[in-house]
Coordinates of C-alpha atoms in Angstrom, one line a residue:
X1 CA 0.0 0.0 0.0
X2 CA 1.8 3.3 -1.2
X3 CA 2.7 5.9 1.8
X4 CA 0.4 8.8 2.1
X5 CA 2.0 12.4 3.0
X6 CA 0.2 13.7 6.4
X7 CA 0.5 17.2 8.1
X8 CA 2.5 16.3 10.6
X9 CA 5.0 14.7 8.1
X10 CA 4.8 17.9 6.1
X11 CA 5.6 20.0 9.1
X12 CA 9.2 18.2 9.6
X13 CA 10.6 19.6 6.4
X14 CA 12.9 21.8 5.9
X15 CA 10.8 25.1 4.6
X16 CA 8.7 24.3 7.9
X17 CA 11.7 25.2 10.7
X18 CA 10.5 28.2 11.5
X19 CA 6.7 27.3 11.0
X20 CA 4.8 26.9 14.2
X21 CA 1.4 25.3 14.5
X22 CA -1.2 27.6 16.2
X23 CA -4.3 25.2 16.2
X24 CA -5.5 22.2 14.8
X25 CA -3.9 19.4 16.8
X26 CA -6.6 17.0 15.8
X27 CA -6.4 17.5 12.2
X28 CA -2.5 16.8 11.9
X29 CA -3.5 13.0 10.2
X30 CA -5.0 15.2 7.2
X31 CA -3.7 13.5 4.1
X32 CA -1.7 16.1 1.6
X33 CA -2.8 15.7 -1.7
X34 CA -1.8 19.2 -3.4
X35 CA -0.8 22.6 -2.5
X36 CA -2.6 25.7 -3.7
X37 CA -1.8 29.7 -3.7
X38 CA -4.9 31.6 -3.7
X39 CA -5.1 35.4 -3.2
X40 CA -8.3 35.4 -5.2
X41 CA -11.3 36.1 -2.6
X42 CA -13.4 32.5 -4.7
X43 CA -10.4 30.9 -3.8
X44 CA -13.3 28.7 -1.7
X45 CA -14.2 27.9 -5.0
X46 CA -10.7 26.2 -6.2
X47 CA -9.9 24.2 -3.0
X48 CA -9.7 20.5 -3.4
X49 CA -10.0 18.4 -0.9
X50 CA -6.5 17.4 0.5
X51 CA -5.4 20.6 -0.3
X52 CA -3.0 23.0 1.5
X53 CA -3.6 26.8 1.0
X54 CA -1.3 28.8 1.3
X55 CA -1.8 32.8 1.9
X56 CA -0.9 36.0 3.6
X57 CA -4.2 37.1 3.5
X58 CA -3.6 40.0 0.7
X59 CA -7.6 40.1 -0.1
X60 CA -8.2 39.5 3.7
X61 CA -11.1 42.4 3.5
X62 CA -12.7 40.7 1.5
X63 CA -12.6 37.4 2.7
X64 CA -14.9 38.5 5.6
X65 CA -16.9 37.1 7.8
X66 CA -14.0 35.0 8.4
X67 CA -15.7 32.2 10.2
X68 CA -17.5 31.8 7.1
X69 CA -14.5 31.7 5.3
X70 CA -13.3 29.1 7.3
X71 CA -16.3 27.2 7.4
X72 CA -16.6 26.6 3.4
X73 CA -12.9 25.6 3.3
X74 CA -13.0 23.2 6.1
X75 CA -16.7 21.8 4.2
X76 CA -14.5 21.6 0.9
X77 CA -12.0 19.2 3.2
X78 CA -8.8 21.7 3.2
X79 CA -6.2 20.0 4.8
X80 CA -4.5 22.7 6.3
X81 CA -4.3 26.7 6.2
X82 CA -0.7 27.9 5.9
X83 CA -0.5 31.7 6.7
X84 CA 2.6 33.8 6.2
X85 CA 2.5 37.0 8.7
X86 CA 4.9 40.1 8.4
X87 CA 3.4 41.4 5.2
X88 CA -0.4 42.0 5.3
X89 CA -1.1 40.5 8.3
X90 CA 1.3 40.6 11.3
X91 CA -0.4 37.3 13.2
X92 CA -3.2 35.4 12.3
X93 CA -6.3 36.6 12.8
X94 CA -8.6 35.8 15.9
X95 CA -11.3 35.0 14.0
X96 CA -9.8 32.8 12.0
X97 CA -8.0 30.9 15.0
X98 CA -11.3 30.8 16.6
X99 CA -13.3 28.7 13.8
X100 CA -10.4 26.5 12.5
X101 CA -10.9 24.9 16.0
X102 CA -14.5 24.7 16.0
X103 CA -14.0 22.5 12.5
X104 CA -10.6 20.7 13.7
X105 CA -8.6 22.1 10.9
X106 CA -4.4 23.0 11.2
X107 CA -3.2 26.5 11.1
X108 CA 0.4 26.9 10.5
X109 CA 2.1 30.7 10.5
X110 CA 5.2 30.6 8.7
X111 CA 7.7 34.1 8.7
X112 CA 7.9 35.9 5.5
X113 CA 11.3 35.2 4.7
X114 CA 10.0 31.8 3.4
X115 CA 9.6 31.6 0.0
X116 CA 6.2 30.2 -1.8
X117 CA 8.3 28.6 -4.4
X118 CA 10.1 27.1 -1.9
X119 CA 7.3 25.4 0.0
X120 CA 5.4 24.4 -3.1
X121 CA 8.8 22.7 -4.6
X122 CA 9.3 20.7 -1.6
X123 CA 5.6 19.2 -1.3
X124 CA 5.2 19.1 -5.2
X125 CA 8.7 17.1 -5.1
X126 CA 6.8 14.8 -2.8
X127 CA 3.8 14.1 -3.5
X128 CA 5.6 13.4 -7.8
X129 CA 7.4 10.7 -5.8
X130 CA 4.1 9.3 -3.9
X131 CA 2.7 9.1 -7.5
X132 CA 5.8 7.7 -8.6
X133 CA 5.0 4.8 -6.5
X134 CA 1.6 4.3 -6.9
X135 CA 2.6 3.8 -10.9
X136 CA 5.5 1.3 -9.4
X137 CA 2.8 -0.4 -7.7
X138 CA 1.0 -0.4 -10.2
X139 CA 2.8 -2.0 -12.6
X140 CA 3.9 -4.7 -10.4
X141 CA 0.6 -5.6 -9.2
X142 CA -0.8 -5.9 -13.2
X143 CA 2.1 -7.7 -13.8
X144 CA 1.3 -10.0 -11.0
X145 CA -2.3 -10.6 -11.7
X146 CA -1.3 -11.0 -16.0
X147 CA 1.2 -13.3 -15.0
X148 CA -1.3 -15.5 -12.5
X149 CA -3.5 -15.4 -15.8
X150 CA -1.0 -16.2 -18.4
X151 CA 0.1 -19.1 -15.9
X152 CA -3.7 -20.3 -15.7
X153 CA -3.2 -20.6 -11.8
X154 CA -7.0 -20.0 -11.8
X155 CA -9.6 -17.9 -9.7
X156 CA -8.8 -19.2 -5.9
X157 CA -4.9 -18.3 -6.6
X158 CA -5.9 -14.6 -8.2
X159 CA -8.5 -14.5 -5.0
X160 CA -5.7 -15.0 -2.4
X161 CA -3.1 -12.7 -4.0
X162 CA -5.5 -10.1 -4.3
X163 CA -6.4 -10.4 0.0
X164 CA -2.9 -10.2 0.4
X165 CA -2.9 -6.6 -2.0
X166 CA -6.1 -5.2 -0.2
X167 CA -5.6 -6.8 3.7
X168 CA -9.3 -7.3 3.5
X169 CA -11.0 -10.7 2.9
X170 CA -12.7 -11.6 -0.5
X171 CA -15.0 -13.9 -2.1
X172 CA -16.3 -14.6 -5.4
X173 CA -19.5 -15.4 -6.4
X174 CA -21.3 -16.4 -10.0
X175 CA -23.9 -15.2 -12.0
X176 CA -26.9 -16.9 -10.1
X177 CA -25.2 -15.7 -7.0
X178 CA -23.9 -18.8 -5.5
X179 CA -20.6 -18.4 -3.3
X180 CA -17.8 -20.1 -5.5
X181 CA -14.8 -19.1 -3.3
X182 CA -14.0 -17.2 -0.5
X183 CA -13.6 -16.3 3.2
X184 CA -14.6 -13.8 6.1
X185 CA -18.4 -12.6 5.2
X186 CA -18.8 -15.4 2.6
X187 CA -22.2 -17.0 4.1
X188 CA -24.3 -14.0 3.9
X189 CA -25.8 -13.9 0.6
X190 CA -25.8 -11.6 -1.5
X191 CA -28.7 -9.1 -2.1
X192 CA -28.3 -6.1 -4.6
X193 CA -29.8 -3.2 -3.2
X194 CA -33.3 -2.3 -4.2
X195 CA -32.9 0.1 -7.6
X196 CA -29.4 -1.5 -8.3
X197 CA -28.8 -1.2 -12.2
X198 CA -27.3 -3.7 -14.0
X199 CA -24.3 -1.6 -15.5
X200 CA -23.4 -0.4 -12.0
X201 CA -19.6 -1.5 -11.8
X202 CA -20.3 -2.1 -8.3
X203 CA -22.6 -1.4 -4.8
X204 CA -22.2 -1.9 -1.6
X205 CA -24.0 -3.6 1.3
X206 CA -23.7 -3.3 5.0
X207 CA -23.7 -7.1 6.8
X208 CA -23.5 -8.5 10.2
X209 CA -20.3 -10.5 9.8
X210 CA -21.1 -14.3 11.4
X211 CA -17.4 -14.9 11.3
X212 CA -16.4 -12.0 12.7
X213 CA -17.8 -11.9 16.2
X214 CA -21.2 -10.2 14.2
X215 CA -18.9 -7.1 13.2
X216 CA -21.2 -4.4 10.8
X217 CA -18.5 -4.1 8.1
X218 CA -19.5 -2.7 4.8
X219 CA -19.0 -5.1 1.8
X220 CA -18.0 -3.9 -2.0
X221 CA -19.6 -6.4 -4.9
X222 CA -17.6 -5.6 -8.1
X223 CA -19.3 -7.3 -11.0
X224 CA -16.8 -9.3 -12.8
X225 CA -18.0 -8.9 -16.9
X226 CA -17.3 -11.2 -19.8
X227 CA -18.3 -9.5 -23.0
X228 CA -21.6 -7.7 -22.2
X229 CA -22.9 -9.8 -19.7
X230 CA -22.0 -10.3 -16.2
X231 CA -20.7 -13.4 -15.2
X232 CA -18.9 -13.2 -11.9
X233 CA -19.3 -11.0 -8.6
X234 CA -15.7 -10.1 -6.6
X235 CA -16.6 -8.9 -3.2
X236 CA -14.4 -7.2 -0.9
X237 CA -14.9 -6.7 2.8
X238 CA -14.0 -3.9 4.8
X239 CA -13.3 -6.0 8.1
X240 CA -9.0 -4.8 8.2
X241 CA -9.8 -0.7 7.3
X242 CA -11.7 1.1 4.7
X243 CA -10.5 0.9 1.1
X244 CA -8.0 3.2 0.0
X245 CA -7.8 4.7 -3.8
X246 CA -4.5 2.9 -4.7
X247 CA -6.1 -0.8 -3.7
X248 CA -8.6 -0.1 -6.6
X249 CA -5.8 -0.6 -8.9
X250 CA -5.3 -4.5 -7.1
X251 CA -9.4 -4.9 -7.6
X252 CA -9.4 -3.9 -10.9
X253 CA -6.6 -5.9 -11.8
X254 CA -7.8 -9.1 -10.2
X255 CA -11.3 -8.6 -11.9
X256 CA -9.3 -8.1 -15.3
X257 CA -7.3 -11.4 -14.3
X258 CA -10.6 -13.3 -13.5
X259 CA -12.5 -11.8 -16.2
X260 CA -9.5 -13.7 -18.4
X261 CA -10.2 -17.0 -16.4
X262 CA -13.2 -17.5 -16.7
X263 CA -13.2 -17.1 -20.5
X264 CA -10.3 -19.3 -20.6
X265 CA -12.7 -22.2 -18.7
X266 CA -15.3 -21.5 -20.7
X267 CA -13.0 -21.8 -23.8
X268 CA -11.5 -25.4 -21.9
X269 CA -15.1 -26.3 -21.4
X270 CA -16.4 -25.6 -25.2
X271 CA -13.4 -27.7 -26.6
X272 CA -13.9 -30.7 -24.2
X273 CA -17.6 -30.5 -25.1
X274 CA -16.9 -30.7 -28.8
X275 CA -14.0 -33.4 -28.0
X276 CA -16.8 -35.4 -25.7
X277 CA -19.6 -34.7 -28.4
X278 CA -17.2 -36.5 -31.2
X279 CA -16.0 -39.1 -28.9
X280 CA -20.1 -40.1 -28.2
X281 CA -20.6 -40.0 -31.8
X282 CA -18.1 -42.7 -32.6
X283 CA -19.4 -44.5 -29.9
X284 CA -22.7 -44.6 -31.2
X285 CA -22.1 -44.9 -34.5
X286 CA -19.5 -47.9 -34.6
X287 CA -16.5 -45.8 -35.0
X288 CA -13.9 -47.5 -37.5
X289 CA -11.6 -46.5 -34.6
X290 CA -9.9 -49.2 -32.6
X291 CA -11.0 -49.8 -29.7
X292 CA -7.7 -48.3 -28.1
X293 CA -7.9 -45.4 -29.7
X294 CA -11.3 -44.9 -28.6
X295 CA -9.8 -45.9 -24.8
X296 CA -7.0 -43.2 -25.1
X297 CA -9.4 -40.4 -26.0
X298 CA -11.8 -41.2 -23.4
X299 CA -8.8 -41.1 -21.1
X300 CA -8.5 -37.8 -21.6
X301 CA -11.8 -36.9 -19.9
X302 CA -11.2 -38.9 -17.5
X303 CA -13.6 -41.8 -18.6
X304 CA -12.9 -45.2 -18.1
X305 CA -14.4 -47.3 -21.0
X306 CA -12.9 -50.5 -20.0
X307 CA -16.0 -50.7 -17.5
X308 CA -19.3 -51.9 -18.9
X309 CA -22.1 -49.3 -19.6
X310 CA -25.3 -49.2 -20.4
X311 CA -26.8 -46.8 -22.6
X312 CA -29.9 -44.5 -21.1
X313 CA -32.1 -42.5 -23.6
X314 CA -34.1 -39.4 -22.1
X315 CA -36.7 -38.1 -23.6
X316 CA -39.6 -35.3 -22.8
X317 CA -42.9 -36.1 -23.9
X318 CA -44.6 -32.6 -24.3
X319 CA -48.2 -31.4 -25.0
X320 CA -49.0 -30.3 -28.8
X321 CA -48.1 -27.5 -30.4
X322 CA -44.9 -27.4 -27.9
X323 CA -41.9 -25.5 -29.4
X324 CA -40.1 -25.2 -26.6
X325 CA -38.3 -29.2 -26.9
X326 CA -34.3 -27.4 -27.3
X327 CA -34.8 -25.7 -24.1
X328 CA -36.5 -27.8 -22.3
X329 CA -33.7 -30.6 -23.0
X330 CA -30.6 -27.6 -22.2
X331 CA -32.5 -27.4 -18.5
X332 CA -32.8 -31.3 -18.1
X333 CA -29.3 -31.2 -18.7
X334 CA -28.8 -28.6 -16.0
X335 CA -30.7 -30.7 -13.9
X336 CA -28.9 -34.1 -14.6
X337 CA -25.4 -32.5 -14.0
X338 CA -26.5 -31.7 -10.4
X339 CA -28.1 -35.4 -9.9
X340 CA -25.4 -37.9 -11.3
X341 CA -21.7 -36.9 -11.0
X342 CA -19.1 -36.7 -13.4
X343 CA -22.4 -37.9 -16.0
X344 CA -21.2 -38.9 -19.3
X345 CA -24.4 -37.2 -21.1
X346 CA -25.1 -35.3 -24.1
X347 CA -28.1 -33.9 -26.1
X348 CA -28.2 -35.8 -29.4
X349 CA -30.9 -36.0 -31.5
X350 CA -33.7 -35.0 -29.4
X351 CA -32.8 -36.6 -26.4
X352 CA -30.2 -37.0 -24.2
X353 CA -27.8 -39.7 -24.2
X354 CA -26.6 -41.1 -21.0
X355 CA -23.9 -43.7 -20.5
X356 CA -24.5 -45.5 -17.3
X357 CA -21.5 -47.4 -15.2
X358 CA -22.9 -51.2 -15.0
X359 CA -22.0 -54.2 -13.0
X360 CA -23.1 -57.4 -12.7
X361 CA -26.4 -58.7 -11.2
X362 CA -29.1 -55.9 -10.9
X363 CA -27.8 -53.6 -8.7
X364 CA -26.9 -50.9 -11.4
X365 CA -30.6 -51.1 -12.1
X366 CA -31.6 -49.9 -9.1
X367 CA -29.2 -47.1 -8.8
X368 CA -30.1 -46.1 -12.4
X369 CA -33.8 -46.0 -11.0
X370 CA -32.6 -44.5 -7.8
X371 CA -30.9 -41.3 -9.9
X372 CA -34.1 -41.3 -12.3
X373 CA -36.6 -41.1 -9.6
X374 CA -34.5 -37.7 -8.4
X375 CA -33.8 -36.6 -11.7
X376 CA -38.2 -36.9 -12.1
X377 CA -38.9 -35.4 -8.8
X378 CA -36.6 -32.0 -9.6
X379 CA -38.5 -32.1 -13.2
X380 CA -41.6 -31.9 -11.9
X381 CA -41.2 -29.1 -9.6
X382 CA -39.8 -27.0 -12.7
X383 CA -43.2 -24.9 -14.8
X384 CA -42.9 -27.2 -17.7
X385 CA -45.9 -29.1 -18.8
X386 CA -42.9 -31.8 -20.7
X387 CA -43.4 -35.5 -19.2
X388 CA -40.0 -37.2 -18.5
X389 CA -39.3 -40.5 -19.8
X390 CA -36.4 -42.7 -20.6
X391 CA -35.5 -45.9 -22.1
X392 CA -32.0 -48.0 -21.3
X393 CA -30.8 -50.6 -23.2
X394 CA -29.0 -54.4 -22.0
X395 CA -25.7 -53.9 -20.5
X396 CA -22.6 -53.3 -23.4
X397 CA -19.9 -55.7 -22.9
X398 CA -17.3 -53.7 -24.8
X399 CA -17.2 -50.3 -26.8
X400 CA -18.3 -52.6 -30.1
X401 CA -21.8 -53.3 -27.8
X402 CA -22.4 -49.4 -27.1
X403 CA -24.5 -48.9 -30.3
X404 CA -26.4 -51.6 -29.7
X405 CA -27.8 -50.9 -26.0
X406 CA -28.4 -47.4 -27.3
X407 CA -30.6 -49.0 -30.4
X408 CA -32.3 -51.1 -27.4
X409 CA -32.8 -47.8 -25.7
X410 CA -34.5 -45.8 -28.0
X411 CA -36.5 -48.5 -28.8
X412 CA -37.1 -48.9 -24.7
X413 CA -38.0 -45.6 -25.2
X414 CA -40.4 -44.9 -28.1
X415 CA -42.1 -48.1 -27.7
X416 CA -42.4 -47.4 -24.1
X417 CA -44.9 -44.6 -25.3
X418 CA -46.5 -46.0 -27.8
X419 CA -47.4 -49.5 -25.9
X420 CA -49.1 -46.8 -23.0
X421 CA -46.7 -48.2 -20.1
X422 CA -47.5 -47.2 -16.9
X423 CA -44.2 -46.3 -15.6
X424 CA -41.8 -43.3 -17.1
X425 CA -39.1 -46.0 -17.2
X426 CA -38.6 -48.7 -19.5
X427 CA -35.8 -51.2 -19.3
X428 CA -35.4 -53.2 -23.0
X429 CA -36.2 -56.2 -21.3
X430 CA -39.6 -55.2 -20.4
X431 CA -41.0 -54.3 -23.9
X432 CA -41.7 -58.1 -24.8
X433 CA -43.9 -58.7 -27.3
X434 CA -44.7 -54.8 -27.9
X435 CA -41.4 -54.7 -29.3
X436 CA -42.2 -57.1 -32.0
X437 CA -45.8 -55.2 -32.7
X438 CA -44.2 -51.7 -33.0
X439 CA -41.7 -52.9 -35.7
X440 CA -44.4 -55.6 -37.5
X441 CA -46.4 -52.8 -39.1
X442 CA -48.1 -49.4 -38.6
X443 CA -50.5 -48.8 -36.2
X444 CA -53.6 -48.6 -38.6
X445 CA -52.5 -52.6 -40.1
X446 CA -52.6 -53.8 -36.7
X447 CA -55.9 -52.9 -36.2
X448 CA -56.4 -56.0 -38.9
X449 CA -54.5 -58.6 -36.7
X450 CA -57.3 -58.2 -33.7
X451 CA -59.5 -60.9 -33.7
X452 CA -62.9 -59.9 -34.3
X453 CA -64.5 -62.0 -31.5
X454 CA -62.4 -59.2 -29.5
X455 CA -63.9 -56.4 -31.6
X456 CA -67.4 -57.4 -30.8
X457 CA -66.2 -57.4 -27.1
X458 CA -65.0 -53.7 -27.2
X459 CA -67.5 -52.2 -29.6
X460 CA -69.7 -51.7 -26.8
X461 CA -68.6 -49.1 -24.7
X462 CA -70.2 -49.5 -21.8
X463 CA -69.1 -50.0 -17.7
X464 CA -70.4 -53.6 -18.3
X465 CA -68.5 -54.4 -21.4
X466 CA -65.2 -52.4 -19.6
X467 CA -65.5 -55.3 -16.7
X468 CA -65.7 -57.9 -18.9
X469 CA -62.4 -56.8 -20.8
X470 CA -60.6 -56.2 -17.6
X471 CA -61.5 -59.9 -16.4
X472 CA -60.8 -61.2 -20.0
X473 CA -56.8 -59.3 -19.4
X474 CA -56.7 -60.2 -15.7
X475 CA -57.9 -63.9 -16.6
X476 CA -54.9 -64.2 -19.1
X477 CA -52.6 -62.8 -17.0
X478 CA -53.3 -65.3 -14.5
X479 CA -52.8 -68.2 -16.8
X480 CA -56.6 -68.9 -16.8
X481 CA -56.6 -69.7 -13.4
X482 CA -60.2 -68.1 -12.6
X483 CA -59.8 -68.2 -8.3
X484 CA -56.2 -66.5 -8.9
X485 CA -58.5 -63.7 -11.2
X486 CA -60.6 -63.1 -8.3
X487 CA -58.3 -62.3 -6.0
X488 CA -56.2 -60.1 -8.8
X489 CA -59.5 -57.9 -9.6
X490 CA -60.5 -58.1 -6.2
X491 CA -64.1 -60.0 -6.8
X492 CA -65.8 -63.1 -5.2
X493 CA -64.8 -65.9 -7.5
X494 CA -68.5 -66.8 -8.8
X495 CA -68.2 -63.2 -10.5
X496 CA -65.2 -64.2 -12.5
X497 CA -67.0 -67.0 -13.6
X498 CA -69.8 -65.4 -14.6
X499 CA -68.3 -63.2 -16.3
X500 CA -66.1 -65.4 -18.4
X501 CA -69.8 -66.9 -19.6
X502 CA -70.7 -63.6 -21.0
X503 CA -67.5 -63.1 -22.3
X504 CA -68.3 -66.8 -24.0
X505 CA -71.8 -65.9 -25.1
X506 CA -71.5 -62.5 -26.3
X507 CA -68.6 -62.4 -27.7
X508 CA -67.6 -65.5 -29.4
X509 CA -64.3 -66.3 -27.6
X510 CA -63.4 -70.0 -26.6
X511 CA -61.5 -69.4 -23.6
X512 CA -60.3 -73.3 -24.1
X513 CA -58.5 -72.7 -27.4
X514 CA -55.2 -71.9 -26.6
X515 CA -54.2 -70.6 -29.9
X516 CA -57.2 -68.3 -30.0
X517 CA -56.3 -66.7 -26.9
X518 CA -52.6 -66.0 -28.1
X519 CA -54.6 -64.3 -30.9
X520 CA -56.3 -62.4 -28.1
X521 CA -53.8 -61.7 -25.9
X522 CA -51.6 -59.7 -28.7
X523 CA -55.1 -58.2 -29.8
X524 CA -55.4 -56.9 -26.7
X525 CA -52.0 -55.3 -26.8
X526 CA -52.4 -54.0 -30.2
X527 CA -55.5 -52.0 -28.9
X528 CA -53.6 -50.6 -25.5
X529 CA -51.6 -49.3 -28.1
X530 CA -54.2 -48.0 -30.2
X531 CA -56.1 -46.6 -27.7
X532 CA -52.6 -44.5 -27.2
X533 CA -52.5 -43.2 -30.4
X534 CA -55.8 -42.1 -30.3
X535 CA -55.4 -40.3 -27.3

């Protein structure tokens, strides 16, 4: 931090020997910034703050009332009021003594045989050499902060060379607000005051300090921008002293510096993207690759392919008329990031593709449905109206299996729709025989395969007609076993049977033929499915 000149410094050189101090004491910490020699009676009008005036009162008539005088000097923050007697005045005025006390500001009387020239020189000289520094220090704290970039020693190393600069603790903070990094004053969030605007380089907060005993320190958000939009916050807390001028040189250099790596990460993170978005495509495809060149590149990401996978296919089904699918998908990925760790996912084709770490046995199953069932959950509390589903195909021994289990998937997945399952999850084992229907014929040629003793059944819709189809599905699921179909629907056993009797009488169907009720068993499949499309 570069030295600032004080009064009481000023008064120890050599054009001040013979200068004595008549009041002012408490104001001998003033900071000397410039010197000024104003005769002129608007001289109020020129003072800066941190300035020293220097006079001997040669327009002292009309300067009057002094106290006033005094009083808009001292409000402009004069640092001190040098007076030289033995020309126009032979000792300072009363009145001027008098109100430099009431407002805590240094008079100094120095004889006339010093020179003006002399005393403006000598501070002049100094305060060239204070600036002098403050461009040394400024160089070699840029230089610090390029060279921490240039090195890519990343935000937490910029962070702590920056606290050591300031003295003050700092943090860092993204764009949604969430504390990345920091120290001291770091667990209260941040809040932008109410009428904050956006292009605001910075505001500032006052906080109760947790870490700090509950100390009310003031807190200095500096918005860290990439381009045009802001994508980082720096704050700096005054817990160690009030920020001083010359430390904005370190802040504006550090938010340079992290400005720099963050669009380096992003850069890092748009390359491995592209890399990982290739590297799935091969995978997918049946790369001509070998499979150790496919190994090594993985390796790079830091994904082992010598474990098995399976391949997961997530889809949204949304209402008509929906146009909102690549967004949608872009948040689902958020969301998927934040649910499986170090997830080997991409959006491709309308979906996203998900390679999922498999053992043996069925354990990875349930994790798999673990990780879904949170992944559905967080979906669901979002505003969109989009249904989550997903398919995942057989476990992939190899690389050379990986386009299979991801043909099994989508097809886990589309057929899981079409064939109305009940659950949001299909494993490619569970399709059965809907996975032959779906890829026999269209929807509108199946209609021709139900038999049409089954088609006299559901013609009528009525509640009566609906109970005998439900005990016609519950019957064959129960491998005609009528008690085991009462207990299934729930219903004393002599309703089962007579209802298989009306299911026998008005509808055609021998429930002894075993080869008609194959027939009508996939007929009633074909028409869960049609029933789907119609909806």
């Amino acid at each position: 931090m570069a030295h600032q000149l004080k009064i009481s410094e000023l008064l120890q050189f050599a054009p001040f020997k013979q200068a004595r101090l008549i009041c002012g004491e408490e104001g001998l910490s003033n900071p000397v910034r410039g010197v000024n020699v104003i005769e002129a009676p608007d001289v109020t009008d020129w003072v800066q703050p941190g300035d020293v005036l220097l006079t001997n009162f040669y327009s002292l008539d009309r300067l009057r009332p002094l106290d006033a005088f005094i009083e808009k000097v001292a409000a402009r923050k004069l640092s001190a009021l040098i007076v030289k007697t033995g020309l126009f005045v032979q000792e300072v005025p009363e009145e001027i003594v008098e109100a430099a006390r009431r407002h805590r500001l240094p008079v100094i009387e120095i004889p006339r045989s010093v020179l003006y020239r002399t005393i403006v020189l000598c501070i002049s000289e100094h305060l060239l050499s204070e600036r002098l520094g403050v461009l040394e220090r400024f160089k070699e704290i840029s230089d610090h902060f390029l060279s921490a970039s240039l090195a890519n020693q990343g935000a937490f190393r910029i962070l702590k060379s920056l606290e050591t600069f300031i003295g003050n603790p700092v943090g860092l903070y993204d764009e949604k607000l969430q504390c990345l990094a920091g120290t001291t004053g770091s667990s209260v969030s941040l809040v932008p005051p109410e009428g904050h605007h956006e292009d605001a380089p910075y505001y500032v907060q006052t906080i109760v300090t947790p870490e700090a005993d509950d100390r009310i320190c003031n807190r200095y958000v500096f918005s860290v921008r990439v381009g045009d939009e802001v994508r980082l916050y720096l704050t700096v807390l005054e817990l160690h002293g009030a920020l001083e001028d010359v430390q904005s040189i370190a802040i504006e250099s550090a938010i340079n510096a992290l400005a720099l790596d963050f669009l380096r990460q992003q850069a890092v993170i748009e390359v491995e993207k592209q890399f990982r978005f290739d590297l799935i495509g091969d995978l997918l495809g049946g790369s001509a690759l070998p499979s150790s060149e496919l190994h090594r590149r993985a390796g790079l990401i830091q994904w082992d392919l010598r474990r098995k996978h399976a391949v997961a296919v997530l889809g949204l089904k949304a209402p008509p008329k929906s146009s909102d699918e690549g967004k949608n998908l872009e948040r689902l990925s958020q969301l998927l990031t934040g649910v499986i760790d170090n997830a080997h996912a991409q959006i491709r084709g309308g979906h996203i593709v998900l390679f999922w770490p498999a053992g043996e046995g069925r354990e990875w199953r349930t994790q798999f449905q673990r990780r879904f069932a949170e992944l559905s959950a967080l979906w669901s509390r979002t505003e969109e109206r989009a249904t989550l589903r997903a398919g995942i195909g057989e476990v992939a021994a190899d690389v050379e299996g990986l386009p299979r289990s991801y043909s099994q998937a989508l097809d886990a997945l589309n057929i899981g729709i079409r064939a109305r399952f009940e659950k949001n999850l299909v494993f490619f084992h569970e399709l059965g025989i809907y996975r032959m229907l779906c890829r026999l014929a269209p929807q509108h040629e199946l209609r021709e395969m139900v038999p049409p003793a089954l088609q006299r059944l559901v013609a009528v819709r009525t509640r009566a007609r609906a109970d005998l189809v439900e005990t016609l599905e519950a019957y064959i699921a129960c491998n005609g076993n009528a008690l085991e179909t009462s207990r299934r629907l729930d219903v004393h056993p002599k309703t089962v049977l007579y209802r298989l009797d009306k299911i026998r009488s008005e509808a055609g169907i021998d429930l002894d033929d075993a080869e008609e009720m194959l027939m009508v068993q996939i007929g009633l499949k074909i028409l869960k499915m049609e029933d789907v499309a119609a909806a």
